[in-house]
């Protein structure tokens, strides 16, 4: 019986230090070590990853938005898996990965609750003018508080754009507050919509009717600049826009103009284009905007659950098992299913086109 070749994982350096500590907290990398999987953090954060950095890697744990396209994949002929730490995968060319025989996984279930809570946090902060009131209190300007009355929640309409798993969770936690719920997605269907009391409508109808519009959509060529000048003009002057999806869902120049003209009442943004914002960006000075540096959902349960899901995908592939949350199932080599991998096998024969 041949000696098993260790499965090797490269971890992107955008959010992890060389010793494995992370800006997210403890990732639980000892799970890999205890399973005999070797891991190392890439020596630098570069996008795309330089060719020499991927030599010998069986898998990449991608904590940020590293681009994986044909050039990167060609530099890593032994790569079997890209495991995304999070749900978004707009920086990964799925077709190129499939052609190269590289599996891609993400962690949608693990981000569902933290991201939905982040969306509701921004809605409530905007409704209650929390940021303005915080500034008044710190400056001992209590006499100005009458200028910052909050907006209604009970009976208001919450429109969720990109009504999928995160949107459904947002609806679930928002409904008890007395909000009316509208949803929009590409298919016009969702198995939980009726149960949650969500009416699925077209985007224009949602924008016209909603007091709070929350963007949860994935970034695709079809959703880039989904919200531009025309869409902002459809919104009520009293309405708020919240973006917890991707910065490029919104035409930021159009949003700045709408906020400057008070065409909408305000915005809550956890994502931007570009990131980080420039130091002189007008958004930073606007009192009707609540900002977060693409981290509002970073909680202890987020790190625990996302890490567990991403690491399990790595362990599954290392053991020859089909991982969950496989985004390109057609890349799964049937010859390497769980029943066909024998103890002592290596992965040198993993098929690559």
Coordinates of C-alpha atoms in Angstrom, one line a residue, residues 39-199:
X39 CA -2.0 24.2 5.7
X40 CA -0.1 27.4 5.3
X41 CA -0.9 31.0 4.8
X42 CA 0.2 32.5 1.5
X43 CA 3.2 34.8 2.0
X44 CA 1.4 37.9 0.7
X45 CA -2.0 39.2 -0.4
X46 CA -1.9 39.6 -4.1
X47 CA -4.8 39.3 -6.5
X48 CA -4.6 37.2 -8.5
X49 CA -2.4 34.9 -6.6
X50 CA 1.1 34.6 -8.1
X51 CA 1.9 31.4 -9.8
X52 CA 4.7 30.2 -7.4
X53 CA 2.3 30.6 -4.4
X54 CA 0.0 27.9 -5.6
X55 CA 2.6 25.3 -6.3
X56 CA 1.7 22.0 -4.5
X57 CA -1.7 23.3 -3.3
X58 CA -4.6 20.8 -3.3
X59 CA -7.0 23.4 -2.0
X60 CA -7.3 27.1 -1.4
X61 CA -9.3 28.5 1.5
X62 CA -10.2 31.9 0.2
X63 CA -11.2 34.4 2.9
X64 CA -11.7 37.4 0.7
X65 CA -12.4 38.1 -2.9
X66 CA -9.4 36.7 -4.7
X67 CA -10.0 36.2 -8.5
X68 CA -9.9 32.7 -9.7
X69 CA -9.9 32.6 -13.5
X70 CA -8.2 30.7 -16.2
X71 CA -4.8 32.3 -15.6
X72 CA -4.7 31.5 -11.9
X73 CA -6.1 27.9 -12.5
X74 CA -3.4 27.3 -15.1
X75 CA -0.8 28.1 -12.5
X76 CA -2.1 25.4 -10.1
X77 CA -2.5 22.1 -12.1
X78 CA -2.9 20.2 -8.8
X79 CA -5.7 22.3 -7.4
X80 CA -8.9 20.4 -6.5
X81 CA -10.9 22.9 -4.5
X82 CA -11.5 26.5 -3.9
X83 CA -13.4 26.9 -0.6
X84 CA -14.9 30.3 -0.1
X85 CA -15.2 31.7 3.4
X86 CA -18.6 33.2 2.9
X87 CA -21.5 33.1 0.4
X88 CA -20.4 35.4 -2.4
X89 CA -18.4 34.0 -5.2
X90 CA -18.5 36.8 -7.9
X91 CA -14.7 36.9 -8.0
X92 CA -14.6 33.2 -9.1
X93 CA -15.0 32.1 -12.7
X94 CA -17.2 29.0 -12.1
X95 CA -17.1 28.0 -15.8
X96 CA -13.3 28.2 -15.8
X97 CA -13.1 26.2 -12.6
X98 CA -15.4 23.5 -14.0
X99 CA -13.4 23.2 -17.2
X100 CA -10.3 22.8 -15.0
X101 CA -11.9 20.2 -12.8
X102 CA -11.7 22.5 -9.7
X103 CA -14.5 22.3 -7.2
X104 CA -15.9 25.5 -5.7
X105 CA -17.8 25.6 -2.4
X106 CA -19.3 28.4 -0.3
X107 CA -21.0 28.7 3.0
X108 CA -24.5 30.1 2.4
X109 CA -26.3 28.6 5.4
X110 CA -23.6 29.9 7.8
X111 CA -24.0 33.5 6.7
X112 CA -27.8 33.5 6.6
X113 CA -28.6 34.6 10.1
X114 CA -25.7 37.0 10.8
X115 CA -26.2 38.8 7.4
X116 CA -30.0 39.1 7.9
X117 CA -29.3 40.5 11.4
X118 CA -26.9 43.0 9.9
X119 CA -29.6 44.1 7.4
X120 CA -32.1 44.7 10.2
X121 CA -29.5 46.5 12.3
X122 CA -29.1 49.1 9.5
X123 CA -32.8 49.4 9.0
X124 CA -33.4 50.1 12.7
X125 CA -30.4 52.5 12.9
X126 CA -31.7 54.5 10.0
X127 CA -35.3 54.5 11.3
X128 CA -34.3 55.8 14.7
X129 CA -31.7 58.3 13.3
X130 CA -29.2 56.5 15.6
X131 CA -26.0 57.9 14.2
X132 CA -27.2 61.5 14.4
X133 CA -28.5 61.1 17.9
X134 CA -25.2 59.5 19.0
X135 CA -23.3 62.6 17.6
X136 CA -25.7 65.0 19.4
X137 CA -25.3 63.2 22.7
X138 CA -21.5 63.2 22.4
X139 CA -21.5 66.9 21.6
X140 CA -24.0 67.8 24.4
X141 CA -26.4 69.2 21.8
X142 CA -29.6 67.9 23.3
X143 CA -31.4 71.0 22.1
X144 CA -31.1 69.7 18.5
X145 CA -32.8 66.3 19.1
X146 CA -36.2 67.5 17.9
X147 CA -34.6 67.7 14.4
X148 CA -34.0 64.0 14.4
X149 CA -37.3 62.3 15.0
X150 CA -37.4 58.7 13.9
X151 CA -39.4 57.0 11.2
X152 CA -42.2 54.4 11.6
X153 CA -41.4 50.7 11.7
X154 CA -44.8 49.4 12.6
X155 CA -46.9 49.3 9.4
X156 CA -44.0 50.3 7.2
X157 CA -43.1 48.3 4.1
X158 CA -39.8 46.5 3.9
X159 CA -38.7 45.5 0.4
X160 CA -36.1 42.8 0.1
X161 CA -34.3 42.7 -3.2
X162 CA -32.7 39.3 -3.9
X163 CA -35.1 37.3 -1.9
X164 CA -33.2 34.1 -1.2
X165 CA -32.0 32.4 2.0
X166 CA -30.7 35.7 3.6
X167 CA -33.8 37.6 2.5
X168 CA -36.1 34.9 3.9
X169 CA -34.3 35.1 7.2
X170 CA -34.5 38.9 7.2
X171 CA -38.3 38.6 6.6
X172 CA -38.5 36.1 9.5
X173 CA -36.9 38.4 12.1
X174 CA -38.5 41.6 10.7
X175 CA -42.1 40.4 10.6
X176 CA -42.7 40.6 14.4
X177 CA -41.9 44.3 14.3
X178 CA -45.1 44.9 12.3
X179 CA -43.4 45.5 8.9
X180 CA -45.2 44.7 5.7
X181 CA -43.0 42.5 3.6
X182 CA -42.3 42.6 -0.2
X183 CA -39.7 40.5 -2.0
X184 CA -38.1 40.4 -5.4
X185 CA -36.0 37.8 -7.0
X186 CA -35.2 36.6 -10.5
X187 CA -37.6 33.7 -10.5
X188 CA -40.5 35.4 -8.8
X189 CA -40.8 32.3 -6.6
X190 CA -39.5 31.2 -3.2
X191 CA -40.7 28.2 -1.1
X192 CA -41.0 30.2 2.1
X193 CA -42.6 33.4 0.8
X194 CA -46.2 32.5 1.6
X195 CA -45.3 31.1 5.0
X196 CA -43.4 34.3 5.9
X197 CA -46.1 36.6 4.5
X198 CA -43.9 38.0 1.8
X199 CA -45.5 39.2 -1.4

